[in-house]
DNA sequence: CGTGTTTGACCAGCGC
DNA sequence: GCGCTGGTCAAACACG
């Protein structure tokens, strides 16, 4: 993984990229800074989907209106590289948030199950799983090494249960993400 | 005591 | 086959 392509095209293959009709923005050579810039200046596109306020954890309440960039990726987590059996293929939804806190309070309860050092990044990547019974939604949280103010959160899977806390903003966002992605 | 975090070990995929 | 890397597991630990 280099240059944070994971955000838009985590798999090293570019086949799905070229065949992707809904995600023209996710070219392999696009730069993250451009993503931010475009999204901040243009909120029309759904990957430019941007909210003016997110539910920032109370302890960092003064960090208002972080810039956010939502990137809805139809990426396949595991492609059927093994001939016979196929791994579970789930879309991933990544978005960038300009925030000083890593953990966005999205209203769900998450349990951290791993942390790994990432190549070419001084910041580790954290792995979280939804603690709700039967809901195996995961998310990864990573901070950009080039811009420590940007936190990249990657969601994997769809919650099978209602939100647990009243964070209307994020729920709305998630709903929109699901709508746009066809779920 | 229940819940969540930390962290080293383990495993699988991929490139060489 | 081997090494690297990403992803997951699970025991130990911390905390309210």
Tab-separated table of C-alpha atoms (C1' of nucleotides) in Angstrom:
chain	number	residue	atom	x	y	z
A	1	UNK	CA	0.000	0.000	0.000
A	2	UNK	CA	1.501	3.239	-0.945
A	3	UNK	CA	0.298	6.771	-1.058
A	4	UNK	CA	-2.829	5.785	0.707
A	5	UNK	CA	-4.460	4.153	-2.177
A	6	UNK	CA	-6.187	2.093	0.389
A	7	UNK	CA	-8.568	4.905	0.726
A	8	UNK	CA	-9.861	4.542	-2.732
A	9	UNK	CA	-8.547	1.363	-4.082
A	10	UNK	CA	-7.210	-0.797	-1.341
A	11	UNK	CA	-6.656	-3.763	-3.520
A	12	UNK	CA	-3.520	-3.655	-5.532
A	13	UNK	CA	-5.350	-4.679	-8.648
A	14	UNK	CA	-6.565	-1.975	-10.930
A	15	UNK	CA	-9.080	-4.089	-12.753
A	16	UNK	CA	-12.005	-3.049	-10.655
A	17	UNK	CA	-10.854	0.484	-11.019
A	18	UNK	CA	-11.016	0.549	-14.750
A	19	UNK	CA	-14.294	-1.242	-14.783
A	20	UNK	CA	-15.813	0.907	-12.152
A	21	UNK	CA	-18.490	3.114	-13.564
A	22	UNK	CA	-19.634	4.824	-10.438
A	23	UNK	CA	-16.329	5.887	-9.081
A	24	UNK	CA	-14.540	7.867	-11.704
A	25	UNK	CA	-12.810	9.928	-9.105
A	26	UNK	CA	-10.982	7.040	-7.665
A	27	UNK	CA	-8.162	6.959	-10.075
A	28	UNK	CA	-5.050	5.328	-8.885
A	29	UNK	CA	-2.968	8.417	-9.284
A	30	UNK	CA	-5.232	10.784	-7.547
A	31	UNK	CA	-3.797	12.585	-4.652
A	32	UNK	CA	-5.305	12.723	-1.278
A	33	UNK	CA	-4.779	16.374	-0.981
A	34	UNK	CA	-6.848	16.851	-4.055
A	35	UNK	CA	-9.584	14.834	-2.561
A	36	UNK	CA	-9.718	17.043	0.400
A	37	UNK	CA	-9.538	20.156	-1.602
A	38	UNK	CA	-12.196	19.120	-4.032
A	39	UNK	CA	-14.523	17.912	-1.408
A	40	UNK	CA	-14.156	20.942	0.710
A	41	UNK	CA	-14.856	23.203	-2.138
A	42	UNK	CA	-17.551	21.145	-3.710
A	43	UNK	CA	-20.212	19.339	-1.785
A	44	UNK	CA	-22.234	18.205	-4.726
A	45	UNK	CA	-20.698	14.892	-5.491
A	46	UNK	CA	-21.461	12.144	-3.088
A	47	UNK	CA	-17.820	11.461	-2.460
A	48	UNK	CA	-17.593	15.066	-1.755
A	49	UNK	CA	-20.326	14.549	0.717
A	50	UNK	CA	-19.498	16.742	3.549
A	51	UNK	CA	-21.140	17.754	6.708
A	52	UNK	CA	-20.568	20.907	8.562
A	53	UNK	CA	-20.489	19.372	11.916
A	54	UNK	CA	-19.770	15.953	13.110
A	55	UNK	CA	-20.263	14.582	16.524
A	56	UNK	CA	-16.917	15.301	17.988
A	57	UNK	CA	-16.256	13.633	21.271
A	58	UNK	CA	-17.047	15.907	24.114
A	59	UNK	CA	-13.500	16.122	25.305
A	60	UNK	CA	-12.563	17.812	22.116
A	61	UNK	CA	-15.605	19.896	21.670
A	62	UNK	CA	-13.650	22.935	20.702
A	63	UNK	CA	-12.558	21.179	17.597
A	64	UNK	CA	-15.551	22.279	15.646
A	65	UNK	CA	-16.410	21.777	12.046
A	66	UNK	CA	-13.649	19.522	10.991
A	67	UNK	CA	-13.251	19.171	7.293
A	68	UNK	CA	-14.474	15.887	6.123
A	69	UNK	CA	-14.311	13.969	2.971
A	70	UNK	CA	-16.442	10.959	2.429
A	71	UNK	CA	-15.262	8.424	-0.008
A	72	UNK	CA	-17.720	5.712	-0.799
A	73	UNK	CA	-15.782	2.921	-2.269
A	74	UNK	CA	-17.246	-0.147	-3.828
A	75	UNK	CA	-14.064	-1.896	-3.217
A	76	UNK	CA	-14.090	-5.575	-2.681
A	77	UNK	CA	-12.319	-6.483	0.438
A	78	UNK	CA	-11.355	-9.901	-0.674
A	79	UNK	CA	-11.438	-10.755	-4.252
A	80	UNK	CA	-11.885	-14.302	-5.288
A	81	UNK	CA	-8.262	-14.977	-5.837
A	82	UNK	CA	-8.641	-18.486	-4.676
A	83	UNK	CA	-10.084	-20.508	-7.453
A	84	UNK	CA	-12.807	-22.392	-5.759
A	85	UNK	CA	-14.013	-20.718	-2.654
A	86	UNK	CA	-14.508	-17.050	-2.466
A	87	UNK	CA	-13.865	-14.936	0.480
A	88	UNK	CA	-16.500	-12.659	1.769
A	89	UNK	CA	-16.736	-9.640	-0.455
A	90	UNK	CA	-17.813	-6.558	1.307
A	91	UNK	CA	-17.645	-2.970	0.260
A	92	UNK	CA	-15.600	-0.558	2.222
A	93	UNK	CA	-16.429	3.020	2.847
A	94	UNK	CA	-13.605	5.345	3.645
A	95	UNK	CA	-13.685	8.943	4.543
A	96	UNK	CA	-11.249	11.460	5.779
A	97	UNK	CA	-11.870	13.665	8.709
A	98	UNK	CA	-9.817	16.584	9.721
A	99	UNK	CA	-9.786	16.109	13.421
A	100	UNK	CA	-7.383	15.887	16.266
A	101	UNK	CA	-9.119	12.883	17.688
A	102	UNK	CA	-8.823	9.486	16.132
A	103	UNK	CA	-12.090	8.059	17.261
A	104	UNK	CA	-15.221	9.530	15.812
A	105	UNK	CA	-18.225	9.118	17.998
A	106	UNK	CA	-20.525	7.687	15.405
A	107	UNK	CA	-23.002	6.355	17.882
A	108	UNK	CA	-22.015	2.738	17.684
A	109	UNK	CA	-20.005	0.856	20.205
A	110	UNK	CA	-16.673	-0.337	18.980
A	111	UNK	CA	-14.157	-2.673	20.444
A	112	UNK	CA	-10.587	-2.411	19.411
A	113	UNK	CA	-9.162	-5.729	18.356
A	114	UNK	CA	-5.869	-4.834	16.853
A	115	UNK	CA	-3.321	-2.232	16.023
A	116	UNK	CA	-0.644	-2.433	13.421
A	117	UNK	CA	2.196	-0.297	12.332
A	118	UNK	CA	1.717	0.760	8.742
A	119	UNK	CA	4.445	1.030	6.212
A	120	UNK	CA	5.417	4.566	5.255
A	121	UNK	CA	3.360	5.930	8.059
A	122	UNK	CA	4.520	6.834	11.481
A	123	UNK	CA	1.030	6.422	12.844
A	124	UNK	CA	-0.363	2.992	13.548
A	125	UNK	CA	-3.634	1.744	12.150
A	126	UNK	CA	-6.264	0.688	14.626
A	127	UNK	CA	-8.831	-1.998	13.988
A	128	UNK	CA	-12.259	-1.847	15.546
A	129	UNK	CA	-15.234	-4.156	15.499
A	130	UNK	CA	-18.820	-3.340	16.352
A	131	UNK	CA	-19.669	-4.915	19.661
A	132	UNK	CA	-23.311	-5.421	18.857
A	133	UNK	CA	-24.268	-9.043	18.807
A	134	UNK	CA	-24.408	-10.414	15.322
A	135	UNK	CA	-23.095	-7.243	13.781
A	136	UNK	CA	-19.664	-7.800	12.368
A	137	UNK	CA	-19.074	-4.357	11.018
A	138	UNK	CA	-15.459	-3.324	11.203
A	139	UNK	CA	-13.648	-0.111	10.835
A	140	UNK	CA	-10.061	0.957	10.558
A	141	UNK	CA	-8.756	4.232	11.811
A	142	UNK	CA	-5.517	5.685	10.631
A	143	UNK	CA	-3.936	9.061	10.699
A	144	UNK	CA	-2.092	10.414	7.721
A	145	UNK	CA	1.606	10.720	8.201
A	146	UNK	CA	1.860	13.660	5.856
A	147	UNK	CA	-0.923	15.514	7.520
A	148	UNK	CA	-1.475	14.595	11.112
A	149	UNK	CA	-4.658	16.532	11.193
A	150	UNK	CA	-6.388	14.088	8.902
A	151	UNK	CA	-7.861	10.888	10.184
A	152	UNK	CA	-8.900	8.238	7.712
A	153	UNK	CA	-11.702	5.975	8.824
A	154	UNK	CA	-12.621	2.957	6.757
A	155	UNK	CA	-15.907	1.200	7.428
A	156	UNK	CA	-16.463	-2.341	6.321
A	157	UNK	CA	-19.920	-3.791	6.302
A	158	UNK	CA	-23.325	-2.480	7.198
A	159	UNK	CA	-24.734	-2.317	10.660
A	160	UNK	CA	-27.609	-4.703	11.171
A	161	UNK	CA	-28.960	-2.838	14.115
A	162	UNK	CA	-30.067	0.672	14.917
A	163	UNK	CA	-27.631	3.196	16.162
A	164	UNK	CA	-27.065	2.974	19.858
A	165	UNK	CA	-26.528	6.565	20.707
A	166	UNK	CA	-28.263	9.605	19.424
A	167	UNK	CA	-25.784	11.016	17.041
A	168	UNK	CA	-28.112	12.174	14.364
A	169	UNK	CA	-25.427	13.605	12.243
A	170	UNK	CA	-23.545	10.462	11.740
A	171	UNK	CA	-26.621	8.373	11.368
A	172	UNK	CA	-27.743	10.658	8.635
A	173	UNK	CA	-24.388	10.404	7.014
A	174	UNK	CA	-24.374	6.670	7.175
A	175	UNK	CA	-27.833	6.505	5.734
A	176	UNK	CA	-26.738	8.634	2.865
A	177	UNK	CA	-23.748	6.481	2.319
A	178	UNK	CA	-25.950	3.435	2.164
A	179	UNK	CA	-28.301	5.091	-0.238
A	180	UNK	CA	-25.599	6.206	-2.555
A	181	UNK	CA	-23.894	2.897	-2.494
A	182	UNK	CA	-27.018	1.003	-3.275
A	183	UNK	CA	-27.624	-0.582	0.093
B	1	DC	C1'	-17.443	-8.226	37.381
B	2	DG	C1'	-18.285	-6.615	32.863
B	3	DT	C1'	-16.326	-4.178	29.232
B	4	DG	C1'	-12.812	-2.414	26.537
B	5	DT	C1'	-7.645	-1.901	25.457
B	6	DT	C1'	-2.991	-3.484	24.683
B	7	DT	C1'	0.177	-6.193	22.351
B	8	DG	C1'	2.759	-10.081	20.727
B	9	DA	C1'	1.826	-14.084	18.031
B	10	DC	C1'	-0.145	-16.082	14.251
B	11	DC	C1'	-1.914	-16.546	9.561
B	12	DA	C1'	-2.776	-15.546	4.666
B	13	DG	C1'	-1.827	-13.149	0.445
B	14	DC	C1'	1.411	-11.298	-2.622
B	15	DG	C1'	5.714	-10.178	-5.005
B	16	DC	C1'	10.222	-11.549	-6.025
C	1	DG	C1'	10.245	-20.911	-1.037
C	2	DC	C1'	10.966	-16.792	1.444
C	3	DG	C1'	10.207	-12.409	3.303
C	4	DC	C1'	7.152	-8.610	3.814
C	5	DT	C1'	2.826	-6.739	4.992
C	6	DG	C1'	-1.942	-6.463	6.402
C	7	DG	C1'	-5.397	-8.428	9.196
C	8	DT	C1'	-6.946	-11.159	13.204
C	9	DC	C1'	-6.677	-13.668	17.558
C	10	DA	C1'	-6.436	-14.026	22.323
C	11	DA	C1'	-4.361	-13.644	26.827
C	12	DA	C1'	-3.228	-10.257	29.982
C	13	DC	C1'	-4.332	-6.085	31.722
C	14	DA	C1'	-6.867	-1.667	33.036
C	15	DC	C1'	-10.787	0.664	34.476
C	16	DG	C1'	-15.343	2.079	36.204
